Coordinates of C-alpha atoms in Angstrom, one line a residue:
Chain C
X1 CA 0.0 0.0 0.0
X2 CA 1.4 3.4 -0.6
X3 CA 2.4 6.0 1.8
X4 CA -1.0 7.9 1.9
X5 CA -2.7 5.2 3.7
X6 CA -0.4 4.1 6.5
X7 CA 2.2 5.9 7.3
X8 CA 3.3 9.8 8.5
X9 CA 0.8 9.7 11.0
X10 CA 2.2 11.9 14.3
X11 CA 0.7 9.0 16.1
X12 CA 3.4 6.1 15.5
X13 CA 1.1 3.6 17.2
X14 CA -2.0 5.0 14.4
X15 CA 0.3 4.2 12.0
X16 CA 1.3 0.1 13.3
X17 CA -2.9 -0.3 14.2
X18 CA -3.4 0.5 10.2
X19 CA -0.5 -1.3 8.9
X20 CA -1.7 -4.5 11.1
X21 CA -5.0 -3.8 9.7
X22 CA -4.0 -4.2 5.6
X23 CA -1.3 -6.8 7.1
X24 CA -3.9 -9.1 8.5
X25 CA -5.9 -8.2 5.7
X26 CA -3.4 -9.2 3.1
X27 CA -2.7 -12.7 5.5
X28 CA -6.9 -13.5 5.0
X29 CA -6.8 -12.5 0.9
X30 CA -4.1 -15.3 1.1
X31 CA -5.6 -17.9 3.1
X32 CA -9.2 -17.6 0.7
X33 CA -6.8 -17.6 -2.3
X34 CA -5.6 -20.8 -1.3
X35 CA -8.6 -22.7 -0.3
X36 CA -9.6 -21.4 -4.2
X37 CA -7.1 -22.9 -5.6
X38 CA -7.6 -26.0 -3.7
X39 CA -11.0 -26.5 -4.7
X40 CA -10.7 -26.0 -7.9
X41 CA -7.8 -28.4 -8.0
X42 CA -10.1 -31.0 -5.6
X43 CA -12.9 -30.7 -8.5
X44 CA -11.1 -31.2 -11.2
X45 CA -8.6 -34.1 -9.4
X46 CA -11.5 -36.2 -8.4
X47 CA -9.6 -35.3 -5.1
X48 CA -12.0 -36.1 -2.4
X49 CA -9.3 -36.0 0.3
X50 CA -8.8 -32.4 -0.4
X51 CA -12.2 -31.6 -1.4
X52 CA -12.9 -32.6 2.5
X53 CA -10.2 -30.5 3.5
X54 CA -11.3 -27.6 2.0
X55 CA -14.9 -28.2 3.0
X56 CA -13.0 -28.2 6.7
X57 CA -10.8 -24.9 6.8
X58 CA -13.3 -22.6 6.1
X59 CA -13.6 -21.3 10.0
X60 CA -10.0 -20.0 9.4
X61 CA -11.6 -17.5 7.8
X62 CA -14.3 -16.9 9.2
X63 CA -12.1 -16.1 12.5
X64 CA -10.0 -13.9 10.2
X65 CA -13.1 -11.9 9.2
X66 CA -14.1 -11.5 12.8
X67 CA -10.5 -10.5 14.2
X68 CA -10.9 -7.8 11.0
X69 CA -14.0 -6.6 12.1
X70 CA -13.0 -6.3 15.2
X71 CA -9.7 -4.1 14.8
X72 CA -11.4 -2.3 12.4
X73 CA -14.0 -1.2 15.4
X74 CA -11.4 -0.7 17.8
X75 CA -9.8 1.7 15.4
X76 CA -12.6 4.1 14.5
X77 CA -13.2 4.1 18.4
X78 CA -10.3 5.2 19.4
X79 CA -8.8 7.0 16.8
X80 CA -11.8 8.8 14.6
X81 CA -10.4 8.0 11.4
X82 CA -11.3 10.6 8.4
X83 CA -10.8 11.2 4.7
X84 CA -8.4 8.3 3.5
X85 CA -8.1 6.8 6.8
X86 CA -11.6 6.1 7.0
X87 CA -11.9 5.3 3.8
X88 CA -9.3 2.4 4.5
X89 CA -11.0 0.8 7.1
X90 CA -14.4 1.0 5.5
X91 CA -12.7 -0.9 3.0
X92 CA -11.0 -3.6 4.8
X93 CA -14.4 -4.0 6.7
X94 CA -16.2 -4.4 3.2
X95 CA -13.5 -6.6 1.6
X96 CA -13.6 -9.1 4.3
X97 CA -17.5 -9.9 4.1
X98 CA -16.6 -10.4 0.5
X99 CA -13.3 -12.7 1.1
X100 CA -15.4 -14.6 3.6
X101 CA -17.8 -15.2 0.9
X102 CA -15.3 -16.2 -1.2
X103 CA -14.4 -18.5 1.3
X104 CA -17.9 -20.1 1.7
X105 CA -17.9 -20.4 -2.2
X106 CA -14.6 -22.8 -1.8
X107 CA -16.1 -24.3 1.2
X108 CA -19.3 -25.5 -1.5
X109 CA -17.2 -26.3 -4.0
X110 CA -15.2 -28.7 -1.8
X111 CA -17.8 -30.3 -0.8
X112 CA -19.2 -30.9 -4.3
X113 CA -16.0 -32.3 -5.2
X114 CA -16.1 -34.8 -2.9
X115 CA -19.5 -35.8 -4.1
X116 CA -18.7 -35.9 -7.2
X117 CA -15.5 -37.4 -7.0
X118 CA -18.0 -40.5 -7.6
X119 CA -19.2 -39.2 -10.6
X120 CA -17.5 -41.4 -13.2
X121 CA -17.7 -38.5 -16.3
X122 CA -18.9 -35.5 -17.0
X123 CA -17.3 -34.9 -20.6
X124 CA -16.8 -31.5 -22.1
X125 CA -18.1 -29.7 -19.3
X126 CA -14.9 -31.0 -17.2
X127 CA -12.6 -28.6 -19.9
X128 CA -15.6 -26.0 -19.2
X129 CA -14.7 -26.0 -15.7
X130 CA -11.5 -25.9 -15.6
X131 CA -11.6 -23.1 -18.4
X132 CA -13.5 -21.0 -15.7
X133 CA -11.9 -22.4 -12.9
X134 CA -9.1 -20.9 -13.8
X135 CA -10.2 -17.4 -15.0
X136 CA -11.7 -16.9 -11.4
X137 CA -8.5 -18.3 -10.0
X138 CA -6.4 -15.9 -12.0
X139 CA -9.0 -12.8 -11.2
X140 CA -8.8 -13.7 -7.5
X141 CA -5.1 -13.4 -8.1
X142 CA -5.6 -9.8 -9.5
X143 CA -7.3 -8.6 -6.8
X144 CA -5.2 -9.5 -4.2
X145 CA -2.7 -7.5 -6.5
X146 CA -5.2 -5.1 -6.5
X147 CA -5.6 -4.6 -3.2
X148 CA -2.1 -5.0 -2.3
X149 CA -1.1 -2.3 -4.2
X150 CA -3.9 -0.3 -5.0
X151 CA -4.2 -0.5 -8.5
X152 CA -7.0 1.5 -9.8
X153 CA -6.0 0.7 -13.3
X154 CA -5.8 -3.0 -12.4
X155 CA -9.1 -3.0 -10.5
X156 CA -11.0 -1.9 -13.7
X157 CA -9.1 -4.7 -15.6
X158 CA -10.6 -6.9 -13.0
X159 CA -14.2 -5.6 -13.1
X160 CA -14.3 -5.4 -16.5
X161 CA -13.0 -9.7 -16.5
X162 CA -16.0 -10.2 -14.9
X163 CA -18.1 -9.9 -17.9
X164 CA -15.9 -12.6 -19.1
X165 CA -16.8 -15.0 -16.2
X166 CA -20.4 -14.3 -16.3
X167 CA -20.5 -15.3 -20.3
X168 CA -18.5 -18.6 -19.3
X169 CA -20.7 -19.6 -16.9
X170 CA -24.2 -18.7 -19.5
X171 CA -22.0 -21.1 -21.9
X172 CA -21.8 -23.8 -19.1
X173 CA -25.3 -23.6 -17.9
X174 CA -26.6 -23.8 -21.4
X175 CA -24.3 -26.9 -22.3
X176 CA -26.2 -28.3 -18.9
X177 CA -29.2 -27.6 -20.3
X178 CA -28.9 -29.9 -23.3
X179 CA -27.1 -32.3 -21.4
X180 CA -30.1 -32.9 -18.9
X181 CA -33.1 -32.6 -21.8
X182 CA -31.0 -35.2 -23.9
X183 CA -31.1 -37.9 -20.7
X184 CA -32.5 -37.4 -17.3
X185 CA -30.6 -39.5 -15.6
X186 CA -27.6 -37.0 -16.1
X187 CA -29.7 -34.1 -14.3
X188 CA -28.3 -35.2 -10.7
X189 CA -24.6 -34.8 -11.5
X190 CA -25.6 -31.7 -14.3
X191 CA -26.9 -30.0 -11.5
X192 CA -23.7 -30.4 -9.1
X193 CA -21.7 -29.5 -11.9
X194 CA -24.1 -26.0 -12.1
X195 CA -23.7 -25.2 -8.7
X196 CA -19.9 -25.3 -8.7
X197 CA -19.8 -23.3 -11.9
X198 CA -22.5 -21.1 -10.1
X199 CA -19.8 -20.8 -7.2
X200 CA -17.3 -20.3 -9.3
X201 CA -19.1 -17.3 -11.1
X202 CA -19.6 -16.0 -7.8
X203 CA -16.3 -15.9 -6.9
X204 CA -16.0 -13.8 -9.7
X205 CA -18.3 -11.1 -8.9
X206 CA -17.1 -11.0 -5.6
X207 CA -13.4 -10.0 -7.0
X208 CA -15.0 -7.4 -8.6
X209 CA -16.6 -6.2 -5.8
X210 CA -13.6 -6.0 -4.3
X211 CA -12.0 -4.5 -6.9
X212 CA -14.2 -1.3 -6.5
X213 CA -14.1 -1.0 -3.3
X214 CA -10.4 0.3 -3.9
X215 CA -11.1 2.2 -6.5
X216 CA -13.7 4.0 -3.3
X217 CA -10.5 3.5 -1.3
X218 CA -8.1 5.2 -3.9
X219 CA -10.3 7.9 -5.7
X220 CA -13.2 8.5 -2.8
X221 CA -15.8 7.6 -5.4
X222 CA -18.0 4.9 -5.2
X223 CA -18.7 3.0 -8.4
X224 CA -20.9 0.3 -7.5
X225 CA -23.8 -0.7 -9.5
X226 CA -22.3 1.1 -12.4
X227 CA -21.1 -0.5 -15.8
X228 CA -17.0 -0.4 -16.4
X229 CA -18.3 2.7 -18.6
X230 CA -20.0 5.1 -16.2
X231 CA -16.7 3.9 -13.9
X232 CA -14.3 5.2 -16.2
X233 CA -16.8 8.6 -17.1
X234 CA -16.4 8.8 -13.0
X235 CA -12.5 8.6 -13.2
X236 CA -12.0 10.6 -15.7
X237 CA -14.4 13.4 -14.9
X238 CA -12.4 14.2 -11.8
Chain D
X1 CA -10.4 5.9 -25.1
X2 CA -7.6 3.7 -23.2
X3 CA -6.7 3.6 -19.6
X4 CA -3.5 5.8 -20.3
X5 CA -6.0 8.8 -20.7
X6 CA -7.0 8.6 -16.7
X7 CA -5.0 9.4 -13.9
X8 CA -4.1 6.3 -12.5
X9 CA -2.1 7.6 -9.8
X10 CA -2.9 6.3 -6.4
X11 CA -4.2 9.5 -5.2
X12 CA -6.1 12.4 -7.4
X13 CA -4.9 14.6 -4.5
X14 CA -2.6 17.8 -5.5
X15 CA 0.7 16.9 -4.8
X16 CA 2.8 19.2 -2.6
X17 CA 6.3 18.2 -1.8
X18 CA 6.4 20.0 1.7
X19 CA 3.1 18.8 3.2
X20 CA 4.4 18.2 6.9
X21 CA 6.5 21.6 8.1
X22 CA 7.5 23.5 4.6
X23 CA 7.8 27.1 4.9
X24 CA 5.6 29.5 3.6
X25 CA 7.9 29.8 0.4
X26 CA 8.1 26.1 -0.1
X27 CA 4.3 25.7 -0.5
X28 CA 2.8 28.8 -1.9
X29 CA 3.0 28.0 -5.3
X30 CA 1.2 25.0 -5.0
X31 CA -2.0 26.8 -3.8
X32 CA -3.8 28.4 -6.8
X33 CA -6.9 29.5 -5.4
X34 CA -8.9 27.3 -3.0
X35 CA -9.9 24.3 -3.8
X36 CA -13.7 23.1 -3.5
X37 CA -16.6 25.1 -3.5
X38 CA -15.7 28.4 -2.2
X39 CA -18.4 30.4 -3.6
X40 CA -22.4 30.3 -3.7
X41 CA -25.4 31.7 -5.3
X42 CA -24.8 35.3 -5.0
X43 CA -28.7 35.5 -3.5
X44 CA -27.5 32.8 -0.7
X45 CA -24.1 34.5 0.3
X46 CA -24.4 36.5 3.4
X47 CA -20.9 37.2 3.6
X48 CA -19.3 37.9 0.3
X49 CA -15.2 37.9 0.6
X50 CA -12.7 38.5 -2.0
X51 CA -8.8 39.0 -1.9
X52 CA -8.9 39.5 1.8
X53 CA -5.2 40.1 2.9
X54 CA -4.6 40.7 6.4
X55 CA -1.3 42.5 7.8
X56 CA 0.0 43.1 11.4
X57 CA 2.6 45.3 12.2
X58 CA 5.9 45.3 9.9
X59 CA 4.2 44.7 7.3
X60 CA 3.9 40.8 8.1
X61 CA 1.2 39.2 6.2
X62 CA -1.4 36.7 8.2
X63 CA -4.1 36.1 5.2
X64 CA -3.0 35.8 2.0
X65 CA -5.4 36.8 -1.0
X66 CA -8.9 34.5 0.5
X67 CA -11.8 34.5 -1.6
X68 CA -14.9 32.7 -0.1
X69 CA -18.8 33.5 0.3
X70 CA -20.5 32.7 3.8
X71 CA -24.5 31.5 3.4
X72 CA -27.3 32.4 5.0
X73 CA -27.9 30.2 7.9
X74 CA -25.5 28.4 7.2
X75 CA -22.6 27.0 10.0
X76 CA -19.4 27.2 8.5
X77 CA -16.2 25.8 10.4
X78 CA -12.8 26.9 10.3
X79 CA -10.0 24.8 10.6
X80 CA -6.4 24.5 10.5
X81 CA -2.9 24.1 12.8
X82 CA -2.0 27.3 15.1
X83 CA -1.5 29.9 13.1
X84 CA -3.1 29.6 10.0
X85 CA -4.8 32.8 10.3
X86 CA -8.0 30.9 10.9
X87 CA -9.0 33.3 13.9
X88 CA -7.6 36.4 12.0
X89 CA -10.1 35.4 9.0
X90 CA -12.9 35.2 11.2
X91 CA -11.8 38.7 13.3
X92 CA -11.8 40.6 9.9
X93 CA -15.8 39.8 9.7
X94 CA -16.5 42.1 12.2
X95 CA -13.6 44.3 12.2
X96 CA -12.4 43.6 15.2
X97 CA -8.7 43.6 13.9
X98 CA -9.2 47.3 13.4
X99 CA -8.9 47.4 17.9
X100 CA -5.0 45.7 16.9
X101 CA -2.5 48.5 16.5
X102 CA -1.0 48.2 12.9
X103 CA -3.3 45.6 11.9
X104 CA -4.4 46.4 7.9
X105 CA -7.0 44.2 6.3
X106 CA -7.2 44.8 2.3
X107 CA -9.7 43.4 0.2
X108 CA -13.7 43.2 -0.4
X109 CA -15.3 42.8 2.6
X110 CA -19.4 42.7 1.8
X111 CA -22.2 41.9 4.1
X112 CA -25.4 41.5 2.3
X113 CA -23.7 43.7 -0.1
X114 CA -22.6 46.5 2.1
X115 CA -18.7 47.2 2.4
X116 CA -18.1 46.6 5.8
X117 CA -15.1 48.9 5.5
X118 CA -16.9 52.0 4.1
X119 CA -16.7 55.1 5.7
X120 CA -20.1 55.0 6.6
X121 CA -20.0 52.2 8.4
X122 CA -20.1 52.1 12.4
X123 CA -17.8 49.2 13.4
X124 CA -20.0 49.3 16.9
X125 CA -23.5 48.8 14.6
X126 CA -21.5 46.2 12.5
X127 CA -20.4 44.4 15.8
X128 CA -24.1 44.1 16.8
X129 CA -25.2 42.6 13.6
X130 CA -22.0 40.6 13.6
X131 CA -21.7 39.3 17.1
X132 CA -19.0 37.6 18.4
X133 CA -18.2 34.6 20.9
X134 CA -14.7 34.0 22.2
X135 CA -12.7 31.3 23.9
X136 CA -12.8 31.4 27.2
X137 CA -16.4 32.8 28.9
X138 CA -16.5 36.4 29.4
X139 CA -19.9 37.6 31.2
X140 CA -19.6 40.8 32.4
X141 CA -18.9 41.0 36.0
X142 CA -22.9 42.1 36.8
X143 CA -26.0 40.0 37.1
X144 CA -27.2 37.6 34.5
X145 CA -30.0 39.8 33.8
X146 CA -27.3 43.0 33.1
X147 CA -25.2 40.8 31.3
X148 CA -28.3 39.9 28.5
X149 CA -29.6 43.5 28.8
X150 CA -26.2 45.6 28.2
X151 CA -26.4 45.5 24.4
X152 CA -29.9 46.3 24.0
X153 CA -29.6 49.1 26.3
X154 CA -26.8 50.1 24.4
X155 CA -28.9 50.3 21.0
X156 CA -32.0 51.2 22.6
X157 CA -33.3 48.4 21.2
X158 CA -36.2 48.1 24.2
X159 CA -38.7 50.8 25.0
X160 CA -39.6 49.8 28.7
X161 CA -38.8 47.4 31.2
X162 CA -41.3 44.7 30.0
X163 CA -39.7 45.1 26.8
X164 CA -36.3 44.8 27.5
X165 CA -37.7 41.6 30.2
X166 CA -38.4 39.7 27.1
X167 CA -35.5 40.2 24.9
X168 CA -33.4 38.9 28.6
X169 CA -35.8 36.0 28.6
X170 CA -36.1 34.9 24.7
X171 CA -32.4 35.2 24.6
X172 CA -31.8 33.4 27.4
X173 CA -34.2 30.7 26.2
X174 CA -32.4 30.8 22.5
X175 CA -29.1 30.1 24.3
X176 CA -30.8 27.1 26.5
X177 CA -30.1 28.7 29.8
X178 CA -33.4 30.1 31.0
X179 CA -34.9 27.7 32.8
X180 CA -31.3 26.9 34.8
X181 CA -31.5 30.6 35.9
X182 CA -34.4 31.8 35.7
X183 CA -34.7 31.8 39.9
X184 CA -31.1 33.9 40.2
X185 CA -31.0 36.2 37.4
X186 CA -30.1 39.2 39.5
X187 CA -27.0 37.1 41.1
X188 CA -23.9 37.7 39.3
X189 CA -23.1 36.1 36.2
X190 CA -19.7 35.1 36.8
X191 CA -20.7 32.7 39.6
X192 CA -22.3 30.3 36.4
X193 CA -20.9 27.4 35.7
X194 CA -18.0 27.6 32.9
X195 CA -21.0 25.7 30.4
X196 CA -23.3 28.1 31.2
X197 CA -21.5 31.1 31.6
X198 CA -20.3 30.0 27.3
X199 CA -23.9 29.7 27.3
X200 CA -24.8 33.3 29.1
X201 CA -22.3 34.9 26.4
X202 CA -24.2 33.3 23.5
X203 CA -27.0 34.8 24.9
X204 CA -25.6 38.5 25.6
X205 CA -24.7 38.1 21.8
X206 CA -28.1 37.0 20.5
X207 CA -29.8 39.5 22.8
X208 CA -29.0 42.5 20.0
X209 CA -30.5 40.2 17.3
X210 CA -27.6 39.8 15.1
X211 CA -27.4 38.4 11.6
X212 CA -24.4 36.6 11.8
X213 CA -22.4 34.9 15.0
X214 CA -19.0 34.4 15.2
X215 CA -17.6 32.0 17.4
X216 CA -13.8 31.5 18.2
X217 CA -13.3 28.2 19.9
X218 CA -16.3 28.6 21.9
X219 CA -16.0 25.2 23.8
X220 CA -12.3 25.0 24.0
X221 CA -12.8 25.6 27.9
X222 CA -15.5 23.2 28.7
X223 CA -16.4 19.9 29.1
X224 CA -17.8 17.2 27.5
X225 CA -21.5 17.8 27.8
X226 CA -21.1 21.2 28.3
X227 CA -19.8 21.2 24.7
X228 CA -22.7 19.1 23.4
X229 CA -25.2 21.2 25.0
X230 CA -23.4 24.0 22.8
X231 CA -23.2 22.4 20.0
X232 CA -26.7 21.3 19.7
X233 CA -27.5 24.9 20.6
X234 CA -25.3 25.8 17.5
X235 CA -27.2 23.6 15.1
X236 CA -30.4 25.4 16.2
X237 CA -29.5 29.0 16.1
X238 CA -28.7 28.0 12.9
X239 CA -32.5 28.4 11.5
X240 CA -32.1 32.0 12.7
X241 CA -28.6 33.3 12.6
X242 CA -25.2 33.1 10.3
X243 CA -22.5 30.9 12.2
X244 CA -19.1 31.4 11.4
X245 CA -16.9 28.6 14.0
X246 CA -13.1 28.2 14.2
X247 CA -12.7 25.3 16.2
X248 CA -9.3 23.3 17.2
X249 CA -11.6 20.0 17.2
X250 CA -12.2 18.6 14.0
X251 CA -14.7 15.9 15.6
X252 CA -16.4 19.4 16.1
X253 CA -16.0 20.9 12.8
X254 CA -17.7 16.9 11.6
X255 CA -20.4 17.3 14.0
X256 CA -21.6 21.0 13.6
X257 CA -20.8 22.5 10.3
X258 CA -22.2 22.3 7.0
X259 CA -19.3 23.8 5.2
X260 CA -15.1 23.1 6.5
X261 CA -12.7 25.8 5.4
X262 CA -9.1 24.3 5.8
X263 CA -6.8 27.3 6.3
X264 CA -2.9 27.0 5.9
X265 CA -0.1 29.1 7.3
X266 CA -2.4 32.4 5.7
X267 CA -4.0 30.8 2.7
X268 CA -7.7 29.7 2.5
X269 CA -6.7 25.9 0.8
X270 CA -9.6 24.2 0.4
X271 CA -13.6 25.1 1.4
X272 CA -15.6 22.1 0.7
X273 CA -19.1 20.5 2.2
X274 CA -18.2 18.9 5.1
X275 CA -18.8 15.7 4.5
X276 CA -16.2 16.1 1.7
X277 CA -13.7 17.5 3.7
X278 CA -13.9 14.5 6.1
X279 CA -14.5 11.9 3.8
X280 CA -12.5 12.5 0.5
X281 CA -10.7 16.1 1.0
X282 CA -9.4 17.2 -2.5
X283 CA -6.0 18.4 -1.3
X284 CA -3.4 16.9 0.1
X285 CA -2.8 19.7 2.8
X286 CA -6.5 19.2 3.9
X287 CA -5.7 15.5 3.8
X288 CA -2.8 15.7 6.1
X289 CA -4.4 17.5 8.5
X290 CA -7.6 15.9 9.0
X291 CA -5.8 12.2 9.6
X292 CA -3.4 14.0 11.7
X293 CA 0.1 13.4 9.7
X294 CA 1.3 17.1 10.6
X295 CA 4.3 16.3 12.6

């Protein structure tokens, strides 16, 4: 993070709170990446083992989110926070309901894996899901980037890959669609695959939820519920 | 259009290379007029200032070249680090740096239009339309009842007794005080509490119906709940009066005001909305200053 957010406070101790704050915050982006990538991986391994695990480390972050929260609060109690300040830790307190949410996504998709670890084929759709398993891992990736260094130009990279994930998982669903009208006894296992792509996709938006959160962080405007056009009307019309 | 065309920089803030103890010199040329919104309507502007430059004795200069416009009924709060010229500003609005020996204040000056500085005008008729309200309580040492009634005895604002009982009481009410002294108003004002003695000088001011209030640091000097009691008397003399506030506590400044004038070693830097100025200030001086990184 650059220097406007942590540092030169006359308070020393101001400064280390805020600096533990993105810290920790940074530690948790890392932990949810990881459980991520280990579903995916779980999923497409037939790895039941590790689908199990994944489906088992969730709390980590969920006790992550709640330590967050909870320095965050202690923060703007004792120290009033304003302009970027503020803006930081209303950040850090967004971004972790969203990382948790991530992490509940990987907590499903774990358990599906272990489910369908069973399942003896699903065909194309397994190349589907590891297409889109991977763009979410690599757009989780960017907005840890993101949020590490506080990227603006990056973050609207990210939202715009979004539209990307979205289309992938329209393609996937309607591949399901056939897949189940063609013979019904594939509907049980097309349907597990739909809600891991569904998780998947949410991943995604999630990342980009992120993503504009910093943009709020970085430029004090907030660009939610907008399309990557109006955000980059916002940007520019400073 | 690509992504080259937008500033990408990690903070839209103006730059200044000094923005912790820099000299005057070092800065100066950063500041080209204030950022924000420094100006209103012309029909909403009470207060209408331009190029206000302020200079003690030897020719040093306090207040360099500020251009702003005050709004009716509106709070506005002035902030910045000692000696800003915050307090100078806000003694120009009622000349009362024309009492400082070799004090010169250049520049358009306008309430409602009229040039406080004209020849015509009586600083002491300006000072009742443009009361004031200083740091540490000052009641007169007389009863509370004198200490409301002074000023409208002094403009012969009441005909008879009756009269001039009401203007003691409705200020007194205005300024939340009456009912705590309504039993004692003949016993001497300076035996108040310091709250309510604040509280007895926002009254003395408001007893000669002015249009605009000034107030220097008004709760610097009292307590918690004092202060609140203040503050949430500021907020509703605010339906009737003009309330210009420097205040050393921007929690204050947050809680009160509807506009935040950051001031800076003599220049006006940035006059915003409030929430602006706490949330997302636009420069980097106001930045500094409101997350406390002045060392």
């Amino acid at each position: 993070m650059n220097d406007m957010n942590t540092t030169q406070h006359t308070s020393q101790q101001y400064n280390h709170e805020l600096e533990e704050a993105r810290s920790k915050l940074m530690t948790m982006g890392g932990l949810v990446e990881s459980q991520v990538t280990n579903a995916i991986k779980a999923l497409l391994d037939r790895d039941s083992a590790l689908g199990e695990k994944v489906a088992y480390s969730d709390h980590e972050i969920n006790a992550m989110e709640i330590m967050l929260d909870e320095h965050c609060a202690e923060i703007i109690a004792r120290r009033q926070p304003a302009a970027s300040d503020l803006r930081l830790l209303i950040t850090i307190i967004k971004v972790i309901t969203d990382l948790e949410r991530i992490g509940d996504e990987a907590e499903k998709v774990g358990r599906y894996a272990v489910e369908m670890a069973e399942t003896p084929t699903y065909g194309d759709l397994h190349n589907a899901l590891r297409h889109l398993g991977e763009h979410v891992k690599v757009m989780l990736s960017d907005t840890l980037d993101v949020l590490g260094r506080l990227d603006v130009a990056q973050a609207m990279q990210v939202v715009r890959n979004d539209q990307q994930v979205d289309e992938e998982f329209d393609s996937i669903t309607r591949q399901l669609y056939t897949r189940m009208l063609e013979d019904p006894r594939n509907i049980k296992d097309s349907l597990n695959v739909t809600w891991c792509a569904r998780s998947l996709e949410r991943v995604g938006d999630h990342c980009k939820n992120i993503c504009e959160y910093v943009i709020y962080l970085v430029k004090g405007k907030d660009v939610r519920h907008t399309n990557i056009e109006s955000i980059r009307e916002t940007l520019l019309g400073e | 259009m690509t992504e080259a065309t937008i500033d990408m920089t990690t903070t839209a803030l103006p730059k200044t290379n000094t923005v912790t103890s820099g000299g005057r010199e070092e800065f100066a040329h950063t500041i080209s007029g204030t950022i924000g919104k420094p100006y209103l309507d012309g029909k909403d502007a009470k207060f209408f200032c331009r190029g206000v430059n302020v200079f003690y004795a030897g020719e040093k200069q306090a207040i360099f070249d500020v251009n702003m416009d005050i709004g009716k009924n509106e709070v506005i709060a002035m902030i910045g680090p000692s000696g800003c010229g915050k307090s100078t500003f806000l003694r120009c609005l009622n000349r009362m740096n024309d009492t400082i020996p070799g004090c010169r204040v250049t520049g358009d000056l306008k309430l409602d239009g009229e040039d406080i500085h004209d020849r015509e005008q009586d600083p002491v008729l300006l000072r009742a339309r443009v009361g004031m309200v200083f740091q540490k309580p000052n009641p007169f040492p007389k009863s509370i009842y004198d200490n409301v009634a002074y000023g409208p005895r002094l403009h012969g604002l009441a005909a008879n007794r009756s009269e001039l009982d009401e203007i003691v009481e409705s200020s007194l009410r205005k300024a939340g005080l009456f009912n705590e002294v309504k039993d004692r108003l003949q016993a001497p004002g300076t035996g108040l509490s310091g709250g309510q003695q604040q509280r007895l000088c926002i009254a003395r001011t408001i007893a000669v119906s002015p249009e605009v209030i000034l107030m220097d640091e008004p709760t610097s000097a009292l307590d918690p709940i004092a202060t609140a009691t203040i503050e949430e008397l500021i907020d509703e003399l605010r339906a009737s009066f003009t309330i210009c506030i420097v205040t050393h506590s921007m929690q204050q400044a947050a809680r009160i005001s509807q506009r935040t004038a950051y001031f800076h070693l003599g220049y006006l830097v940035e006059l915003n909305d409030t929430k602006t100025v706490f949330t997302n200030p636009q420069h980097q001086l106001t930045e500094n200053y409101i997350t406390g990184r002045f060392g």
